[in-house]
Amino acid sequence: MDSPQNILLASEGLRVGVDDVRRSSTLICAPIMAESVDKMVVDMGNAKALGADLVEIRLDHLKCFNCSEHLKILIKESPLPTLITYRPKWEGGQYDGDEKYRLDALRLAMELGADYIDVELQVAHAFIDSIYGKKPEKFKVIVSSHNYQETPSVEALGNLVARIQATGADIVKIATSALDITDVARIFHITVHSQVSTVPTIGLVMGERGLISRILCAKFGGYLTFGTLDSGIVSAPGQPTMKDILHLYNFRQIGTDTKVFGIIGKPVSHSKSPILHNKAFKSVGFNGVYVHLLVDDIANFLRSYSSVDFAGFSVTIPHKEAALKCCDEVDPVAKAIGAINCIIRRPTDGKLFGFNTDYVGAISAIEDGLKGSHNSGSLTVSPLAGRLFVVIGAGGAGKALAYGAKQKGARIAIANRTYDRARELADTIGGDALSLADLDNFHPEDGMILANTTSIGMQPKVDETPISKHALGSYSLVFDAVYTPKMTRLLKEAKEAGATVVSGLEMFIGQAYEQFERFTGLPAPKELFRKVMDGSL
Ligand code: NAP
C-alpha cells in the first residue's frame, strides 16, 4: 500500500514538496582507507555523521593488519553496516601478499558479522563455493570487476554481468573507465536492466568523464555509489565527496522520475551552475537534478543522451557555437548571435530548442547602472540608446553583449585580440572594429560604455586587465563578464576612475534566472540565487 509520502509525491507530479523525501533506495557508501585501525574507527564515525548508509573498510590500506583482532574491532565499532574489501594489487588495490590469507580474512569477516564482502570475479567461484551453506541470512557477497582501461560495449558488459551472476553473487559490481562521457550511457543501460533481475547491480564509471554514473545511479537503478570523506582521498578516480553527493547534487531526492539537467563544457568542474540550480530546484520542490557534464563532442553527447529524461542543458566554453548546430530549432536572437547557452528538450517529441540567455542579465544590469534605478523594462527608451558601447572580445559572450546592446539602440565598437574577428563581428552587426592595442587611445567621446567579454583578469591571473587605467576616464560605465573574482582589476580601476561598475556576477545570475524558468516553468527564486552566489547560503 502507498505511504502518505508516496501519495503526496504522486499527486504533486514533478514537485517533491517534502525537503528530505528519499526518492530511491540507492545507498551511499563511504570508503574507509586509513592506514591504522584507530583512524579507521574515527573515519567510520565521520562517515555516519556525514550521512553515509554504509562504510567500505579497505583492509588493503592498513599498514599493520592483525586479521582476527582488527576485524573484530572494525566490525564491532562501526556505527554503520560494513562492506569488507581486501583488494589485491592485481585488481587495482594495495594488497600484495598471500591469496589464501586474503580470502581467509574475508571469510572471517563474514563470520564476525560483516554485512557485505567484496570479492573479485577472478576468484569468486572458488570463494563462493567455499562458503556454501555457511552464509548468515542477511550477509551478501558483492562480486566485482574493474576495468581501468575503458568501458566495453553493451554486449560485452551484458556478458560480464552474466559471468558475475553465474558465480552466485548476491550483488554485481562493475567499475569501468570513462574515455568519454557517452561511455556512461552503456553502464546506465546495464543498471536499468538489472532492476528486472533478482541480482542488484552496482555500475560505476571511473574518471571525471564518468562523474554522472556516481550521481545518476540513483535514477538508473544502481545499488550503491561511493562518496569520500575528504576531497582528493579517493578509492577510485572520479569519486565525489559525501558532501557533494548529498548537498550539491541532492542525491536523496533523485528518483527514477527525476529530470536531468546539466552544464555542458570543457573544463566544467569549476562551474557554479550546479549548486545554483540544485538549491533552487530543492527550494521550489522541483523534481530535477543538475550535474556537471564534461563533454568533448557535444553532438555525440546529445545523440547518446537523447531520452526525455535529459530535459535541458546549459552550454559553456567551448561548445556554444557547435551546440547551435545540434538544435532542431533556434531562437532568432541566438541565431543572430551565432551561439547558444541553453538547450531545452521538448518532452512530447524530444526535439531540441536552443536559446541565448547570456546577454539578458548583463544588459539589464548595465541599464540599471546607467539609470541608477531599477529598469521596469516597459515602454521607456533604454538608457543605452545612442550611447557608444565598446565590447572587448568577439567570442560567444562578446557577440551576445554586442547584439544585446545593439537591440537597445547603442552604437557598437568591437576590440579584439584577433582583429579579423572584431572586423567580422563589427561588419555583421554594423559597428567599428579595433585591435586591442588601439583601445588605450580610443576616446572619440566621453560617457562611453565598456564591456570586457574576454577572460583577461579571471582567476588565477587576477593582475591582468584588458585596458590601461588612464583610458578608463572616457567611460561612464564599465562591465566585466569575468566573475571570479567579483571585483576584477578592471572594475577596481574603473571605479577609481569614477565610472559606475557592473560585475559579471549580474550576467551570471541573469542568465541563470532565464534558464531556470525555461527548465522548470516556474519563476526563479531570485533572492536565493543571490545568496548562493555571494556565499551566504
Ligand atoms: P570565447 O567564445 O572563447 O571567446 C573568448 C574571447 O576572449 C575571444 O574574443 C578571445 O580573443 C578573447 N581572449 C581570450 N583570451 C585572451 C587573452 N589572453 N587576451 C586577449 N583576448 C583574449 O569565450 P566566451 O564564451 O565569449 O567567454 C569569454 C569570457 O566571458 C570568459 O571569461 C567567460 O567566463 C566569461 N563569461 C561570463 C559569463 C557570465 O555569466 N558572467 C557568461 C559567459 C561568459 P580571440 O578572438 O583573439 O581568440
PDB file of C-alpha atoms in Angstrom, residues 239-410:
ATOM      1  CA  GLN A 239      34.723   9.760  -6.690  1.00  0.00           C
ATOM      2  CA  PRO A 240      32.860  12.813  -5.392  1.00  0.00           C
ATOM      3  CA  THR A 241      32.759  13.718  -1.706  1.00  0.00           C
ATOM      4  CA  MET A 242      29.862  12.709   0.534  1.00  0.00           C
ATOM      5  CA  LYS A 243      29.169  16.418   0.960  1.00  0.00           C
ATOM      6  CA  ASP A 244      28.846  16.999  -2.789  1.00  0.00           C
ATOM      7  CA  ILE A 245      26.719  13.899  -3.307  1.00  0.00           C
ATOM      8  CA  LEU A 246      24.278  14.890  -0.587  1.00  0.00           C
ATOM      9  CA  HIS A 247      24.327  18.681  -0.611  1.00  0.00           C
ATOM     10  CA  LEU A 248      25.478  19.726  -4.079  1.00  0.00           C
ATOM     11  CA  TYR A 249      23.571  17.114  -6.087  1.00  0.00           C
ATOM     12  CA  ASN A 250      20.739  16.385  -3.576  1.00  0.00           C
ATOM     13  CA  PHE A 251      21.286  12.640  -4.101  1.00  0.00           C
ATOM     14  CA  ARG A 252      18.461  11.581  -1.764  1.00  0.00           C
ATOM     15  CA  GLN A 253      15.936  13.471  -3.862  1.00  0.00           C
ATOM     16  CA  ILE A 254      16.924  11.722  -7.116  1.00  0.00           C
ATOM     17  CA  GLY A 255      14.487   9.020  -8.229  1.00  0.00           C
ATOM     18  CA  THR A 256      13.530   7.203 -11.412  1.00  0.00           C
ATOM     19  CA  ASP A 257      11.237  10.056 -12.487  1.00  0.00           C
ATOM     20  CA  THR A 258      13.748  12.842 -11.746  1.00  0.00           C
ATOM     21  CA  LYS A 259      14.540  15.029 -14.771  1.00  0.00           C
ATOM     22  CA  VAL A 260      18.226  15.515 -15.553  1.00  0.00           C
ATOM     23  CA  PHE A 261      19.749  18.915 -16.384  1.00  0.00           C
ATOM     24  CA  GLY A 262      23.382  19.920 -16.544  1.00  0.00           C
ATOM     25  CA  ILE A 263      26.103  22.207 -17.742  1.00  0.00           C
ATOM     26  CA  ILE A 264      27.946  21.033 -20.851  1.00  0.00           C
ATOM     27  CA  GLY A 265      31.508  22.381 -21.006  1.00  0.00           C
ATOM     28  CA  LYS A 266      35.224  21.584 -21.070  1.00  0.00           C
ATOM     29  CA  PRO A 267      36.520  22.313 -18.491  1.00  0.00           C
ATOM     30  CA  VAL A 268      33.408  22.350 -16.352  1.00  0.00           C
ATOM     31  CA  SER A 269      34.232  21.251 -12.802  1.00  0.00           C
ATOM     32  CA  HIS A 270      34.645  24.891 -11.649  1.00  0.00           C
ATOM     33  CA  SER A 271      31.096  25.839 -12.696  1.00  0.00           C
ATOM     34  CA  LYS A 272      28.790  27.172 -10.006  1.00  0.00           C
ATOM     35  CA  SER A 273      25.664  26.402 -12.057  1.00  0.00           C
ATOM     36  CA  PRO A 274      25.024  23.003 -10.370  1.00  0.00           C
ATOM     37  CA  ILE A 275      24.949  24.464  -6.869  1.00  0.00           C
ATOM     38  CA  LEU A 276      22.737  27.310  -8.015  1.00  0.00           C
ATOM     39  CA  HIS A 277      20.180  25.197  -9.873  1.00  0.00           C
ATOM     40  CA  ASN A 278      20.096  22.309  -7.414  1.00  0.00           C
ATOM     41  CA  LYS A 279      19.478  24.614  -4.468  1.00  0.00           C
ATOM     42  CA  ALA A 280      16.797  26.376  -6.471  1.00  0.00           C
ATOM     43  CA  PHE A 281      15.168  23.069  -7.589  1.00  0.00           C
ATOM     44  CA  LYS A 282      15.029  21.959  -3.972  1.00  0.00           C
ATOM     45  CA  SER A 283      13.684  25.275  -2.713  1.00  0.00           C
ATOM     46  CA  VAL A 284      10.692  25.163  -5.070  1.00  0.00           C
ATOM     47  CA  GLY A 285      10.194  21.389  -4.799  1.00  0.00           C
ATOM     48  CA  PHE A 286      11.051  20.685  -8.446  1.00  0.00           C
ATOM     49  CA  ASN A 287      11.940  17.077  -9.204  1.00  0.00           C
ATOM     50  CA  GLY A 288      15.177  17.687 -11.109  1.00  0.00           C
ATOM     51  CA  VAL A 289      18.920  17.261 -10.687  1.00  0.00           C
ATOM     52  CA  TYR A 290      21.581  19.434 -12.326  1.00  0.00           C
ATOM     53  CA  VAL A 291      25.021  17.922 -12.948  1.00  0.00           C
ATOM     54  CA  HIS A 292      28.471  18.825 -14.306  1.00  0.00           C
ATOM     55  CA  LEU A 293      28.870  17.366 -17.806  1.00  0.00           C
ATOM     56  CA  LEU A 294      32.462  17.205 -19.051  1.00  0.00           C
ATOM     57  CA  VAL A 295      31.788  16.878 -22.772  1.00  0.00           C
ATOM     58  CA  ASP A 296      34.330  16.510 -25.582  1.00  0.00           C
ATOM     59  CA  ASP A 297      31.914  16.316 -28.520  1.00  0.00           C
ATOM     60  CA  ILE A 298      28.508  17.891 -27.972  1.00  0.00           C
ATOM     61  CA  ALA A 299      26.816  16.306 -30.990  1.00  0.00           C
ATOM     62  CA  ASN A 300      27.883  12.870 -29.804  1.00  0.00           C
ATOM     63  CA  PHE A 301      26.737  13.673 -26.270  1.00  0.00           C
ATOM     64  CA  LEU A 302      23.268  14.795 -27.382  1.00  0.00           C
ATOM     65  CA  ARG A 303      22.902  11.698 -29.580  1.00  0.00           C
ATOM     66  CA  SER A 304      23.812   9.362 -26.699  1.00  0.00           C
ATOM     67  CA  TYR A 305      21.588  11.013 -24.106  1.00  0.00           C
ATOM     68  CA  SER A 306      18.556  11.529 -26.315  1.00  0.00           C
ATOM     69  CA  SER A 307      15.788  10.402 -23.978  1.00  0.00           C
ATOM     70  CA  VAL A 308      13.386  12.938 -22.496  1.00  0.00           C
ATOM     71  CA  ASP A 309      14.901  12.145 -19.085  1.00  0.00           C
ATOM     72  CA  PHE A 310      17.689  14.527 -20.136  1.00  0.00           C
ATOM     73  CA  ALA A 311      15.455  17.562 -20.177  1.00  0.00           C
ATOM     74  CA  GLY A 312      17.710  20.592 -20.548  1.00  0.00           C
ATOM     75  CA  PHE A 313      21.263  21.847 -20.611  1.00  0.00           C
ATOM     76  CA  SER A 314      23.312  24.956 -20.070  1.00  0.00           C
ATOM     77  CA  VAL A 315      26.194  25.255 -22.524  1.00  0.00           C
ATOM     78  CA  THR A 316      29.535  26.897 -21.885  1.00  0.00           C
ATOM     79  CA  ILE A 317      33.013  27.160 -23.415  1.00  0.00           C
ATOM     80  CA  PRO A 318      33.926  25.705 -25.925  1.00  0.00           C
ATOM     81  CA  HIS A 319      30.584  24.337 -27.126  1.00  0.00           C
ATOM     82  CA  LYS A 320      28.307  27.368 -27.564  1.00  0.00           C
ATOM     83  CA  GLU A 321      28.632  27.562 -31.330  1.00  0.00           C
ATOM     84  CA  ALA A 322      28.626  23.811 -32.025  1.00  0.00           C
ATOM     85  CA  ALA A 323      25.555  23.460 -29.764  1.00  0.00           C
ATOM     86  CA  LEU A 324      23.531  25.712 -32.040  1.00  0.00           C
ATOM     87  CA  LYS A 325      24.046  23.309 -34.951  1.00  0.00           C
ATOM     88  CA  CYS A 326      22.697  20.409 -32.847  1.00  0.00           C
ATOM     89  CA  CYS A 327      19.294  22.022 -32.195  1.00  0.00           C
ATOM     90  CA  ASP A 328      16.118  21.370 -34.159  1.00  0.00           C
ATOM     91  CA  GLU A 329      15.023  24.980 -33.633  1.00  0.00           C
ATOM     92  CA  VAL A 330      16.933  28.060 -32.521  1.00  0.00           C
ATOM     93  CA  ASP A 331      15.598  31.296 -31.099  1.00  0.00           C
ATOM     94  CA  PRO A 332      16.101  34.134 -33.676  1.00  0.00           C
ATOM     95  CA  VAL A 333      18.273  36.233 -31.316  1.00  0.00           C
ATOM     96  CA  ALA A 334      20.520  33.233 -30.620  1.00  0.00           C
ATOM     97  CA  LYS A 335      20.709  32.567 -34.354  1.00  0.00           C
ATOM     98  CA  ALA A 336      21.844  36.145 -34.950  1.00  0.00           C
ATOM     99  CA  ILE A 337      24.443  35.846 -32.182  1.00  0.00           C
ATOM    100  CA  GLY A 338      25.577  32.507 -33.643  1.00  0.00           C
ATOM    101  CA  ALA A 339      25.835  30.839 -30.232  1.00  0.00           C
ATOM    102  CA  ILE A 340      23.519  29.325 -27.654  1.00  0.00           C
ATOM    103  CA  ASN A 341      23.946  28.746 -23.940  1.00  0.00           C
ATOM    104  CA  CYS A 342      20.721  26.901 -23.182  1.00  0.00           C
ATOM    105  CA  ILE A 343      19.045  23.830 -24.702  1.00  0.00           C
ATOM    106  CA  ILE A 344      15.562  22.616 -23.812  1.00  0.00           C
ATOM    107  CA  ARG A 345      14.300  19.190 -24.874  1.00  0.00           C
ATOM    108  CA  ARG A 346      10.586  19.157 -25.712  1.00  0.00           C
ATOM    109  CA  PRO A 347       9.068  16.317 -23.652  1.00  0.00           C
ATOM    110  CA  THR A 348       6.493  15.379 -26.295  1.00  0.00           C
ATOM    111  CA  ASP A 349       8.870  14.567 -29.163  1.00  0.00           C
ATOM    112  CA  GLY A 350      12.417  15.053 -27.804  1.00  0.00           C
ATOM    113  CA  LYS A 351      13.159  17.983 -30.180  1.00  0.00           C
ATOM    114  CA  LEU A 352      15.915  20.350 -29.063  1.00  0.00           C
ATOM    115  CA  PHE A 353      15.390  24.111 -28.791  1.00  0.00           C
ATOM    116  CA  GLY A 354      18.349  26.482 -28.436  1.00  0.00           C
ATOM    117  CA  PHE A 355      18.387  29.883 -26.709  1.00  0.00           C
ATOM    118  CA  ASN A 356      20.916  32.503 -25.741  1.00  0.00           C
ATOM    119  CA  THR A 357      20.257  33.960 -22.313  1.00  0.00           C
ATOM    120  CA  ASP A 358      23.824  35.238 -21.836  1.00  0.00           C
ATOM    121  CA  TYR A 359      23.225  38.882 -22.528  1.00  0.00           C
ATOM    122  CA  VAL A 360      19.869  39.396 -20.810  1.00  0.00           C
ATOM    123  CA  GLY A 361      21.149  39.789 -17.256  1.00  0.00           C
ATOM    124  CA  ALA A 362      24.194  41.833 -18.297  1.00  0.00           C
ATOM    125  CA  ILE A 363      22.255  44.279 -20.448  1.00  0.00           C
ATOM    126  CA  SER A 364      19.570  44.889 -17.842  1.00  0.00           C
ATOM    127  CA  ALA A 365      22.216  45.349 -15.093  1.00  0.00           C
ATOM    128  CA  ILE A 366      24.034  47.851 -17.341  1.00  0.00           C
ATOM    129  CA  GLU A 367      20.742  49.675 -17.955  1.00  0.00           C
ATOM    130  CA  ASP A 368      20.097  49.721 -14.207  1.00  0.00           C
ATOM    131  CA  GLY A 369      23.603  51.072 -13.595  1.00  0.00           C
ATOM    132  CA  LEU A 370      23.101  53.860 -16.145  1.00  0.00           C
ATOM    133  CA  LYS A 371      19.731  54.865 -14.738  1.00  0.00           C
ATOM    134  CA  GLY A 372      20.807  54.443 -11.148  1.00  0.00           C
ATOM    135  CA  SER A 373      17.454  52.777 -10.588  1.00  0.00           C
ATOM    136  CA  HIS A 374      15.587  49.612 -11.483  1.00  0.00           C
ATOM    137  CA  ASN A 375      14.579  49.251 -15.108  1.00  0.00           C
ATOM    138  CA  SER A 376      10.970  48.205 -15.393  1.00  0.00           C
ATOM    139  CA  GLY A 377      11.690  47.125 -18.980  1.00  0.00           C
ATOM    140  CA  SER A 378       8.441  48.764 -20.087  1.00  0.00           C
ATOM    141  CA  LEU A 379       7.889  51.309 -22.822  1.00  0.00           C
ATOM    142  CA  THR A 380      10.640  53.686 -21.673  1.00  0.00           C
ATOM    143  CA  VAL A 381      13.591  54.224 -24.005  1.00  0.00           C
ATOM    144  CA  SER A 382      16.682  52.284 -22.932  1.00  0.00           C
ATOM    145  CA  PRO A 383      19.462  54.420 -21.425  1.00  0.00           C
ATOM    146  CA  LEU A 384      21.721  52.549 -23.846  1.00  0.00           C
ATOM    147  CA  ALA A 385      20.049  54.178 -26.864  1.00  0.00           C
ATOM    148  CA  GLY A 386      22.517  56.342 -28.771  1.00  0.00           C
ATOM    149  CA  ARG A 387      25.463  55.552 -26.458  1.00  0.00           C
ATOM    150  CA  LEU A 388      28.789  54.222 -27.769  1.00  0.00           C
ATOM    151  CA  PHE A 389      29.155  50.687 -26.428  1.00  0.00           C
ATOM    152  CA  VAL A 390      32.684  49.260 -26.668  1.00  0.00           C
ATOM    153  CA  VAL A 391      32.904  45.473 -26.443  1.00  0.00           C
ATOM    154  CA  ILE A 392      36.285  43.850 -25.758  1.00  0.00           C
ATOM    155  CA  GLY A 393      36.195  40.336 -27.226  1.00  0.00           C
ATOM    156  CA  ALA A 394      34.449  38.786 -30.199  1.00  0.00           C
ATOM    157  CA  GLY A 395      33.661  35.320 -28.860  1.00  0.00           C
ATOM    158  CA  GLY A 396      30.319  33.988 -27.623  1.00  0.00           C
ATOM    159  CA  ALA A 397      29.900  36.488 -24.785  1.00  0.00           C
ATOM    160  CA  GLY A 398      31.191  39.371 -26.953  1.00  0.00           C
ATOM    161  CA  LYS A 399      28.651  38.633 -29.666  1.00  0.00           C
ATOM    162  CA  ALA A 400      25.847  38.317 -27.115  1.00  0.00           C
ATOM    163  CA  LEU A 401      26.661  41.660 -25.446  1.00  0.00           C
ATOM    164  CA  ALA A 402      27.098  43.396 -28.796  1.00  0.00           C
ATOM    165  CA  TYR A 403      23.737  42.107 -30.107  1.00  0.00           C
ATOM    166  CA  GLY A 404      22.018  42.875 -26.817  1.00  0.00           C
ATOM    167  CA  ALA A 405      23.310  46.473 -26.770  1.00  0.00           C
ATOM    168  CA  LYS A 406      22.563  46.958 -30.463  1.00  0.00           C
ATOM    169  CA  GLN A 407      18.995  45.805 -29.864  1.00  0.00           C
ATOM    170  CA  LYS A 408      18.701  48.574 -27.256  1.00  0.00           C
ATOM    171  CA  GLY A 409      19.821  51.218 -29.733  1.00  0.00           C
ATOM    172  CA  ALA A 410      23.502  51.567 -28.773  1.00  0.00           C
TER     173      ALA A 410
END
